[in-house]
XYZ file of C-alpha atoms in Angstrom:
366
model
C -23.541 159.055 -20.457
C -22.913 156.079 -18.207
C -19.428 155.674 -16.736
C -17.032 152.897 -17.741
C -18.060 150.628 -14.826
C -21.798 150.885 -15.323
C -23.459 147.495 -15.234
C -24.588 146.303 -18.657
C -28.264 145.840 -19.322
C -29.414 142.336 -18.382
C -29.893 139.880 -21.225
C -33.208 138.136 -21.597
C -32.143 134.518 -21.762
C -34.206 131.774 -20.163
C -32.949 130.653 -16.701
C -29.641 132.504 -17.157
C -28.382 135.866 -15.913
C -25.202 137.495 -17.243
C -23.257 140.399 -15.800
C -19.754 141.802 -16.006
C -17.645 142.324 -12.958
C -14.517 144.324 -12.326
C -12.491 142.386 -9.766
C -12.411 139.809 -6.977
C -13.939 137.036 -9.121
C -11.987 133.783 -9.204
C -11.023 133.096 -12.817
C -11.803 129.755 -14.411
C -8.868 127.429 -14.987
C -7.599 127.693 -18.571
C -5.632 125.019 -20.398
C -5.222 125.513 -24.173
C -5.669 122.504 -26.405
C -6.736 121.638 -29.924
C -10.315 120.471 -30.234
C -12.276 119.203 -33.182
C -15.387 120.810 -31.719
C -14.127 124.423 -31.802
C -15.487 127.280 -33.840
C -15.166 127.387 -37.589
C -13.585 130.867 -37.357
C -10.685 129.471 -35.377
C -10.242 126.421 -37.587
C -11.254 124.043 -34.819
C -9.088 125.644 -32.082
C -10.807 125.996 -28.725
C -9.543 127.147 -25.340
C -11.132 125.108 -22.538
C -11.936 126.823 -19.264
C -12.994 124.895 -16.186
C -15.074 126.119 -13.299
C -16.688 124.796 -10.139
C -20.402 124.052 -10.203
C -22.497 126.332 -8.019
C -19.951 129.154 -7.997
C -19.459 132.289 -10.064
C -17.226 131.469 -13.023
C -15.379 134.201 -14.918
C -14.753 133.698 -18.647
C -11.799 135.725 -19.923
C -11.120 136.640 -23.522
C -7.435 135.678 -23.911
C -6.658 138.267 -26.623
C -8.844 141.157 -25.465
C -5.946 143.040 -23.766
C -8.318 144.510 -21.203
C -10.688 146.098 -23.727
C -14.401 145.725 -24.289
C -15.523 142.691 -26.281
C -18.779 141.205 -27.513
C -19.634 137.777 -26.125
C -21.581 134.999 -27.855
C -22.831 131.646 -26.624
C -23.027 129.548 -29.731
C -25.028 131.658 -32.192
C -26.645 133.780 -29.465
C -25.258 137.285 -28.847
C -24.975 137.869 -25.092
C -23.864 141.515 -25.203
C -20.788 143.729 -24.932
C -18.788 143.651 -21.704
C -15.518 145.259 -20.555
C -12.642 143.519 -18.825
C -12.054 141.393 -16.883
C -14.598 139.224 -18.696
C -18.001 137.563 -18.645
C -19.223 136.324 -15.249
C -21.522 133.297 -15.046
C -23.268 133.402 -11.643
C -24.166 130.147 -9.866
C -22.809 128.057 -12.728
C -24.744 124.898 -13.571
C -24.352 122.188 -16.176
C -26.774 124.134 -18.366
C -24.072 126.799 -18.737
C -21.547 124.418 -20.299
C -20.785 124.844 -23.983
C -19.000 127.006 -26.541
C -18.528 130.720 -25.967
C -16.721 133.224 -28.172
C -15.509 136.795 -27.764
C -15.509 139.221 -30.722
C -14.198 142.647 -31.604
C -17.110 145.008 -30.878
C -16.670 146.993 -34.137
C -15.523 144.462 -36.745
C -17.142 141.343 -35.273
C -13.886 139.427 -35.743
C -13.591 136.384 -33.504
C -10.865 136.886 -30.907
C -11.168 133.520 -29.149
C -13.425 130.516 -28.740
C -13.838 129.089 -25.241
C -15.230 125.707 -24.215
C -16.647 125.918 -20.695
C -16.539 122.704 -18.634
C -17.942 122.568 -15.113
C -17.436 120.139 -12.261
C -15.595 119.766 -8.978
C -12.066 119.432 -7.707
C -11.304 115.903 -6.408
C -12.327 115.376 -2.783
C -13.000 112.541 -0.330
C -11.026 109.914 -2.216
C -11.731 106.490 -0.645
C -9.346 103.583 -1.392
C -10.278 99.942 -0.821
C -8.019 96.898 -1.318
C -8.767 93.154 -1.214
C -6.692 90.031 -1.726
C -9.152 88.087 -3.871
C -6.308 85.985 -5.317
C -4.312 85.423 -2.132
C -1.349 85.185 -1.951
C -0.611 86.244 -5.529
C -2.281 89.628 -6.087
C -3.835 92.537 -4.203
C -6.605 94.379 -6.067
C -7.419 97.984 -5.176
C -10.143 100.370 -6.308
C -11.163 103.885 -5.347
C -14.067 106.271 -5.555
C -14.591 110.029 -5.356
C -17.453 111.891 -3.707
C -18.785 114.036 -5.176
C -18.110 112.810 -8.695
C -15.789 115.429 -10.290
C -17.591 115.348 -13.673
C -14.304 116.404 -15.283
C -11.480 114.372 -16.790
C -9.442 113.253 -13.780
C -6.059 111.540 -13.758
C -5.016 109.085 -11.053
C -1.596 108.092 -9.759
C -1.509 104.905 -7.657
C 1.502 103.595 -5.729
C 2.110 101.062 -2.957
C 4.795 100.660 -0.345
C 5.686 97.920 2.165
C 6.536 99.694 5.384
C 6.445 103.170 6.845
C 7.582 106.317 4.993
C 11.338 106.567 4.761
C 11.749 102.847 4.217
C 10.987 101.070 0.970
C 10.532 103.325 -2.070
C 6.976 103.402 -3.446
C 6.246 101.198 -6.471
C 3.620 101.627 -9.142
C 0.289 99.914 -8.623
C -0.488 98.647 -12.126
C -3.737 100.073 -13.473
C -6.388 97.477 -14.281
C -9.231 99.902 -15.009
C -10.158 103.588 -14.859
C -10.265 103.453 -11.051
C -8.510 100.244 -10.089
C -5.015 98.779 -9.874
C -3.229 95.656 -8.647
C 0.191 94.549 -7.470
C 1.888 91.285 -6.516
C 5.069 89.920 -4.941
C 3.736 90.324 -1.403
C 5.300 89.028 1.795
C 2.999 86.568 3.526
C 2.402 86.822 7.267
C 4.424 90.025 7.481
C 3.651 92.243 10.472
C 4.798 95.277 8.491
C 1.801 96.953 6.856
C 1.352 97.795 3.201
C 0.232 101.282 2.186
C -1.587 102.028 -1.069
C -1.771 105.712 -1.986
C -3.910 107.188 -4.777
C -3.763 110.818 -5.935
C -6.495 112.307 -8.144
C -5.758 115.396 -10.258
C -8.020 117.446 -12.534
C -7.963 121.072 -13.770
C -9.623 122.301 -10.558
C -7.396 120.634 -7.969
C -6.015 117.437 -6.460
C -6.728 115.079 -3.569
C -5.148 111.930 -2.137
C -6.378 108.879 -0.269
C -4.716 105.775 1.092
C -5.320 102.416 2.735
C -3.016 100.834 5.326
C -3.325 97.055 5.821
C -1.732 93.757 6.736
C -2.017 91.302 3.869
C -3.902 88.566 5.721
C -6.472 91.068 7.008
C -7.755 91.906 3.520
C -8.265 88.366 2.223
C -11.692 88.235 0.610
C -12.361 85.510 -1.969
C -14.709 85.957 -4.881
C -18.020 84.057 -4.559
C -18.021 80.290 -5.203
C -18.898 79.295 -8.753
C -21.005 76.766 -10.639
C -23.426 76.067 -7.764
C -25.778 73.183 -8.580
C -28.810 71.939 -6.660
C -29.804 68.382 -7.595
C -32.401 65.873 -6.360
C -31.180 62.594 -4.882
C -33.067 59.608 -6.308
C -35.361 58.089 -3.714
C -34.823 60.936 -1.210
C -37.859 63.217 -0.931
C -36.412 65.541 1.754
C -32.792 65.844 0.629
C -30.889 67.888 -1.964
C -27.344 67.532 -3.252
C -25.475 70.838 -3.351
C -22.234 71.092 -5.363
C -19.995 74.060 -6.251
C -16.459 75.038 -7.205
C -14.012 77.394 -5.490
C -13.815 80.806 -7.188
C -11.670 80.716 -10.303
C -9.685 83.707 -9.029
C -8.508 81.732 -5.957
C -5.192 80.368 -7.292
C -4.203 77.577 -4.870
C -7.279 75.986 -3.251
C -5.273 72.888 -2.310
C -2.635 74.876 -0.419
C -4.910 77.633 0.858
C -8.296 75.939 1.266
C -11.559 77.739 1.843
C -14.478 77.093 4.143
C -18.067 77.598 3.036
C -21.403 78.665 4.446
C -24.734 77.827 2.838
C -27.826 80.020 2.878
C -31.123 78.558 1.659
C -34.850 79.208 1.581
C -37.864 77.682 -0.094
C -40.892 78.958 -1.940
C -43.982 80.118 -0.099
C -41.893 80.848 3.020
C -40.132 83.926 4.391
C -37.722 81.822 6.458
C -34.026 81.805 5.515
C -31.658 79.245 7.048
C -27.893 79.014 7.180
C -25.607 76.026 7.685
C -21.838 75.675 7.874
C -18.967 76.042 7.814
C -17.832 73.163 5.584
C -14.473 72.534 3.952
C -15.763 70.311 1.157
C -17.327 71.607 -2.063
C -20.453 69.474 -1.804
C -23.126 69.012 0.817
C -26.300 66.977 1.299
C -29.012 69.260 2.572
C -31.389 67.286 4.810
C -34.765 68.338 6.088
C -35.778 69.887 2.774
C -39.468 70.439 2.144
C -40.855 67.638 -0.005
C -42.089 68.790 -3.394
C -41.035 72.408 -2.756
C -38.525 74.374 -4.798
C -35.498 75.523 -2.737
C -33.145 78.442 -3.429
C -29.503 78.159 -2.360
C -26.414 80.374 -2.169
C -22.863 79.749 -0.932
C -20.209 82.091 0.517
C -16.489 81.380 1.033
C -13.785 82.424 3.475
C -10.155 81.600 4.142
C -10.034 78.424 6.222
C -7.833 80.109 8.829
C -10.562 82.712 9.300
C -8.402 85.540 7.952
C -10.054 88.480 6.248
C -13.725 88.487 5.316
C -16.367 86.312 3.713
C -16.965 86.569 0.009
C -20.200 87.917 -1.337
C -22.863 85.266 -1.793
C -22.841 83.232 -4.976
C -25.531 83.443 -7.592
C -28.780 81.721 -6.639
C -29.276 78.114 -7.699
C -32.603 76.328 -7.272
C -33.872 72.767 -7.124
C -36.650 70.503 -5.853
C -36.195 67.226 -3.917
C -36.861 63.959 -5.734
C -40.528 63.067 -6.177
C -42.298 59.921 -7.285
C -42.823 60.073 -11.079
C -46.581 60.486 -10.706
C -46.137 63.303 -8.142
C -43.587 65.013 -10.342
C -45.984 64.929 -13.290
C -48.774 66.411 -11.180
C -46.437 69.104 -9.927
C -45.530 70.087 -13.468
C -49.203 70.446 -14.372
C -49.965 72.523 -11.282
C -46.924 74.790 -11.736
C -46.426 75.312 -15.480
C -44.197 78.326 -14.787
C -41.594 78.388 -12.008
C -42.355 80.857 -9.263
C -39.975 83.809 -9.001
C -37.079 83.659 -6.545
C -37.885 85.303 -3.224
C -34.536 87.148 -3.155
C -32.914 87.131 -6.610
C -29.628 89.025 -6.524
C -26.007 88.834 -7.556
C -24.476 90.889 -4.775
C -24.471 90.253 -1.033
C -27.965 89.156 0.009
C -29.753 89.389 3.278
C -28.308 88.003 5.501
C -24.851 89.510 4.899
C -21.920 87.623 6.430
C -19.152 90.068 5.617
C -18.651 91.831 8.928
C -18.549 88.727 11.139
C -15.063 87.492 12.157
C -15.954 83.805 12.252
C -19.420 83.054 10.876
C -22.091 84.825 8.834
C -24.694 86.438 11.097
C -28.085 85.019 11.785
C -30.521 87.880 11.081
C -33.890 88.336 12.659
C -36.273 85.615 11.639
C -33.483 83.246 10.555
C -32.577 79.981 12.240
C -29.239 78.190 12.054
C -29.245 74.460 11.358
C -26.510 72.192 12.692
C -26.092 69.403 10.148
């Protein structure tokens, strides 16, 4: 007769191996709650247990009192195992689901367990930008790896070093974002935004330290239009509006850079900066469709450039007969060479004064 610690016979389940262990196995985190997805025997009550992916997770039967119990996964009988419980080696997402432990003689359900797997929070990165300077600072954060479990966040900000001003709540604007206002302009005392992430497997914190003017980053300019100028075959009129999120363009004006290209060419050119919200582009290719984007930055050169605006396209003015011939030769507009909504190539964001001129790009002085 086998002794009480003899390993149970392995179960023949696809891609899964089950064994019982006696000690030195980290138990899964258990937090009781009422669930509508629990077993019918328990009237919908389910005890969630959380474990870390890629590790050995131990499922305990809460009411077994150290005795031997029969384990099920859904409707599948896994076998009978003694305390301390059922070990799931190298747990993967395929192991998630409903488990139940039963009295080995009567078959009565002792408990239903919902296994959830993921990671404790780690590497929390916080990023803040003043897209509505000087009214509001917007912050967001990200976790790597993604925890895959319900995670709560607590976000606060403080003006000054620890021991000074008490932290205040950063008002949540989304699942992983917050904002706050009432900032002090041109202060040489830094702000600190701290975010703490908590889930059943652990907690982690991240922060960002900044001076307000250093994180100014407008949203992209809006409503960009590219229009022909009557009688001008090599010019285009470019017009746009400041970003709607920039609250006081008259008191805190922006400067703009323009990036443009034309069809059937791999050349991209950049001009600027300009303070006005319109510009006459000279030297355009006659009869050729041009693609234009605009980026904005604080006029005092604080912070960073915005992302590029959406692409707008247009063709210089043509004689009516030439325009009609062009329509017949190009019944469908050619696709944009670089259609995108985010920062294009070239990217101006890391340059303190002007967007960079990438390889193969020339800068016009107009």
